[in-house]
Short mmCIF file of C-alpha atoms and ligand atoms in Angstrom, two decimals:
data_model
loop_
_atom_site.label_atom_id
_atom_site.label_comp_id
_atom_site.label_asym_id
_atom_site.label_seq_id
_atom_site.Cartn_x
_atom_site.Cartn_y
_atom_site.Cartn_z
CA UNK A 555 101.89 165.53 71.39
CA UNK A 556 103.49 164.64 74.77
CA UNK A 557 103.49 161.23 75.28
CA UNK A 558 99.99 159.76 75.06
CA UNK A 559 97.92 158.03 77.56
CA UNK A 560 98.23 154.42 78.56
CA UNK A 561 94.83 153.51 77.29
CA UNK A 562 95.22 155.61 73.97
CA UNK A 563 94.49 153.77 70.51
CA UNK A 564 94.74 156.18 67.54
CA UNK A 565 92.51 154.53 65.56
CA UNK A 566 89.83 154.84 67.98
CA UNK A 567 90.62 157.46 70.23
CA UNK A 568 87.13 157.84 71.92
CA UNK A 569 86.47 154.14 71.60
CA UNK A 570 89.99 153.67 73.24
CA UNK A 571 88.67 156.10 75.90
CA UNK A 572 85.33 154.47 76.08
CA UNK A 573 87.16 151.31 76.94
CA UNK A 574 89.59 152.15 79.49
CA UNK A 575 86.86 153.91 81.59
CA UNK A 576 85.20 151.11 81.38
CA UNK A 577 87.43 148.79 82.44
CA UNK A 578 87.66 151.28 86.07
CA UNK A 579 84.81 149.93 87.74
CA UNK A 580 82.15 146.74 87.99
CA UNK A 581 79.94 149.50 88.94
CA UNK A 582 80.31 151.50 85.42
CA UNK A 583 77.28 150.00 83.69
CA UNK A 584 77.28 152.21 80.20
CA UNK A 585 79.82 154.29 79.51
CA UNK A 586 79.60 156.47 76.37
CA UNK A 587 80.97 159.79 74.51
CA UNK A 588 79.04 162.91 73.76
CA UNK A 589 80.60 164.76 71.47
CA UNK A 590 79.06 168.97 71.79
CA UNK A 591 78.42 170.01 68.06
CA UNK A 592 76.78 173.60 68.17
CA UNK A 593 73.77 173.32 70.54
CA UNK A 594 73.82 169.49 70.65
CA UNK A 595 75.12 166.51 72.35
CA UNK A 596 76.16 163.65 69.87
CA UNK A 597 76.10 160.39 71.09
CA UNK A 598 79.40 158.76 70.03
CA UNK A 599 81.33 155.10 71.14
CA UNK A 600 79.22 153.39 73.79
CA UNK A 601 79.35 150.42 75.78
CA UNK A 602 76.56 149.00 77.16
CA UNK A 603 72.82 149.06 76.32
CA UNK A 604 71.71 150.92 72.89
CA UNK A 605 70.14 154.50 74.30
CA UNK A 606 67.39 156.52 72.97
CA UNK A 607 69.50 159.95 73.39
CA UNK A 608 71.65 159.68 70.28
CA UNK A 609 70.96 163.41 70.48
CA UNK A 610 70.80 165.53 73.84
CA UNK A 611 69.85 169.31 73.22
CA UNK A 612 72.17 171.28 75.88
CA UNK A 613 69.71 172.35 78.81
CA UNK A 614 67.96 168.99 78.42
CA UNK A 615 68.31 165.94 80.66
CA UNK A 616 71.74 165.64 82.99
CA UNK A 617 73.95 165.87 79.49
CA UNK A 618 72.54 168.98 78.31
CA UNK A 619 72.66 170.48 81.97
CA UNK A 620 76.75 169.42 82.51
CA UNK A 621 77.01 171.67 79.00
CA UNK A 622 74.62 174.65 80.28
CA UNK A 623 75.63 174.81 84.13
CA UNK A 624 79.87 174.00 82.51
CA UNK A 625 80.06 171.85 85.39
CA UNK A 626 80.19 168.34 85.89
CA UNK A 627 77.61 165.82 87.44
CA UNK A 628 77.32 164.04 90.06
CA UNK A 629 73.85 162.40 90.68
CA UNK A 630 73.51 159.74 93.28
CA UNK A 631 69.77 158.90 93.03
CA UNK A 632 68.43 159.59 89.22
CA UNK A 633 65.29 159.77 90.87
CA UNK A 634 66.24 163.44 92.57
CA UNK A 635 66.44 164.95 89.05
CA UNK A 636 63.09 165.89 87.44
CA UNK A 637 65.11 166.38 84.25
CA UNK A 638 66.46 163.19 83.90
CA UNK A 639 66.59 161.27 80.57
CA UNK A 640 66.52 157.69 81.12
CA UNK A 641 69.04 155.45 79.45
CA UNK A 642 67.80 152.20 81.06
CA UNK A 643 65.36 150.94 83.94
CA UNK A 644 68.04 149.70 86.49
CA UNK A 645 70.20 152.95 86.21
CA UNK A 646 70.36 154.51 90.00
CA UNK A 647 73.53 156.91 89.55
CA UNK A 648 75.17 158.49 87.18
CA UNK A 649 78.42 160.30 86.29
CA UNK A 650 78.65 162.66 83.72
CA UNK A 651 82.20 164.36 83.63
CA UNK A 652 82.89 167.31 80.54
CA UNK A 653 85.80 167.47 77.97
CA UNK A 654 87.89 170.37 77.64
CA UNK A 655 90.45 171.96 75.12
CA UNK A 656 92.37 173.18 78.11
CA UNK A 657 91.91 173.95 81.79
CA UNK A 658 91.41 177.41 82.37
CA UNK A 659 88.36 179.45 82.84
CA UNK A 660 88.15 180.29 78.72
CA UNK A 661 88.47 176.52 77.79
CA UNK A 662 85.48 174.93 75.40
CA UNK A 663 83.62 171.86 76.23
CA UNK A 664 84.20 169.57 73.45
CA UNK A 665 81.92 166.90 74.68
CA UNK A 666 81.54 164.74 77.91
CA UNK A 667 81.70 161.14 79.01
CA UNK A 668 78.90 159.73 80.75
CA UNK A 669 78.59 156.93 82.66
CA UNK A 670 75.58 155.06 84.20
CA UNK A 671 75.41 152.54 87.52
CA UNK A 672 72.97 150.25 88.48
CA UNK A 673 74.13 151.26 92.41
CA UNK A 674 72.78 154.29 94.02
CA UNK A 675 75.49 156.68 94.86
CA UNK A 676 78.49 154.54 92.60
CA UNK A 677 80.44 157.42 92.02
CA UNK A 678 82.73 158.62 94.85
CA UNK A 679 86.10 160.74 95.23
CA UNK A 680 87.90 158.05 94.08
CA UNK A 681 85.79 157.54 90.93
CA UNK A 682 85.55 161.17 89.40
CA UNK A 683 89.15 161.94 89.85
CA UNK A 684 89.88 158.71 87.58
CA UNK A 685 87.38 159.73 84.87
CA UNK A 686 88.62 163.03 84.96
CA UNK A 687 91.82 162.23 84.40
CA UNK A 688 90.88 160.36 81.56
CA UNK A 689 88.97 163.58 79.90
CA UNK A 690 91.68 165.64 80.51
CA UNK A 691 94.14 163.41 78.66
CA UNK A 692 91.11 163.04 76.02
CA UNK A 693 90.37 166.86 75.71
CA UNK A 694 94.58 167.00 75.07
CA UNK A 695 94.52 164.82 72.12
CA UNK A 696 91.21 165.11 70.94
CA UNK A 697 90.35 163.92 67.17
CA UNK A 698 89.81 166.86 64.94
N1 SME B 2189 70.68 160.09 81.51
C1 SME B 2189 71.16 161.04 80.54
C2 SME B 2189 70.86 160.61 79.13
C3 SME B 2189 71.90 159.76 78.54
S1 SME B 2189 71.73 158.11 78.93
O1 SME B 2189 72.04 157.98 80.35
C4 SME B 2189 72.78 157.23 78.06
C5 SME B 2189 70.56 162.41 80.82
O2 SME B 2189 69.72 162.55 81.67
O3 SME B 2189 70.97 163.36 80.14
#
């Protein structure tokens, strides 16, 4: 592997992850891993409160869509999105940004990391570009 990221622990490489995202912002509230196994989203190292969606079918909630639509979200007011799951009461905004074995157009989501604000609208330019960077790296080194 080239050399690895700054925030890298191998012998928690999506807790290590988990951590350093984070550590970004104040405004990051929960921050967790989803790993994609077959048609399902797998809830893996978390910080923050415990959440009911250990398991996120892909289609369902703003998980499953970022896996359906292969694009990342963005939502600014949780309250815009019908098919939102809620994680907690005081989330407003969340981030969710997908994991990939590679960059171009044929690359496979490996899983996604999502993060939760209690702000409306938390996540700007500035804020997706660091997370991801941080799932690029990820999707680069990712535990087999
Ligand atoms: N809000 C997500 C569910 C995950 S929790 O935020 C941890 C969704 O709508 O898919």
């Amino acid at each position: 592997m080239p050399s690895p990221p700054v925030w890298y622990n191998p012998l928690s490489p999506l807790g290590s992850a988990v951590h350093y995202v984070a550590s970004l912002s104040p405004k990051f509230n929960w921050v967790g891993i989803y790993v994609l196994k077959g048609r399902f989203l797998e809830l893996g190292p978390f910080i923050g409160a415990p959440s009911e969606h250990s398991r996120i079918a892909v289609g369902k909630g703003v998980c499953g869509t970022a896996v359906a639509e292969n694009a990342d979200q963005n939502v600014s007011d949780v309250r815009s999105r019908k098919n939102y799951l809620a994680c907690g009461p005081e989330t407003r905004s969340e981030l969710v940004v997908l994991i990939r074995d590679g960059a171009g157009p044929d690359a496979r989501i490996l899983g996604q990391i999502d993060i939760d604000s209690h702000v409306p609208g938390a996540f700007g330019p500035d804020e997706e570009e660091a997370v991801r960077k941080v799932a690029s790296e990820l999707g680069g080194i990712w535990p087999a």
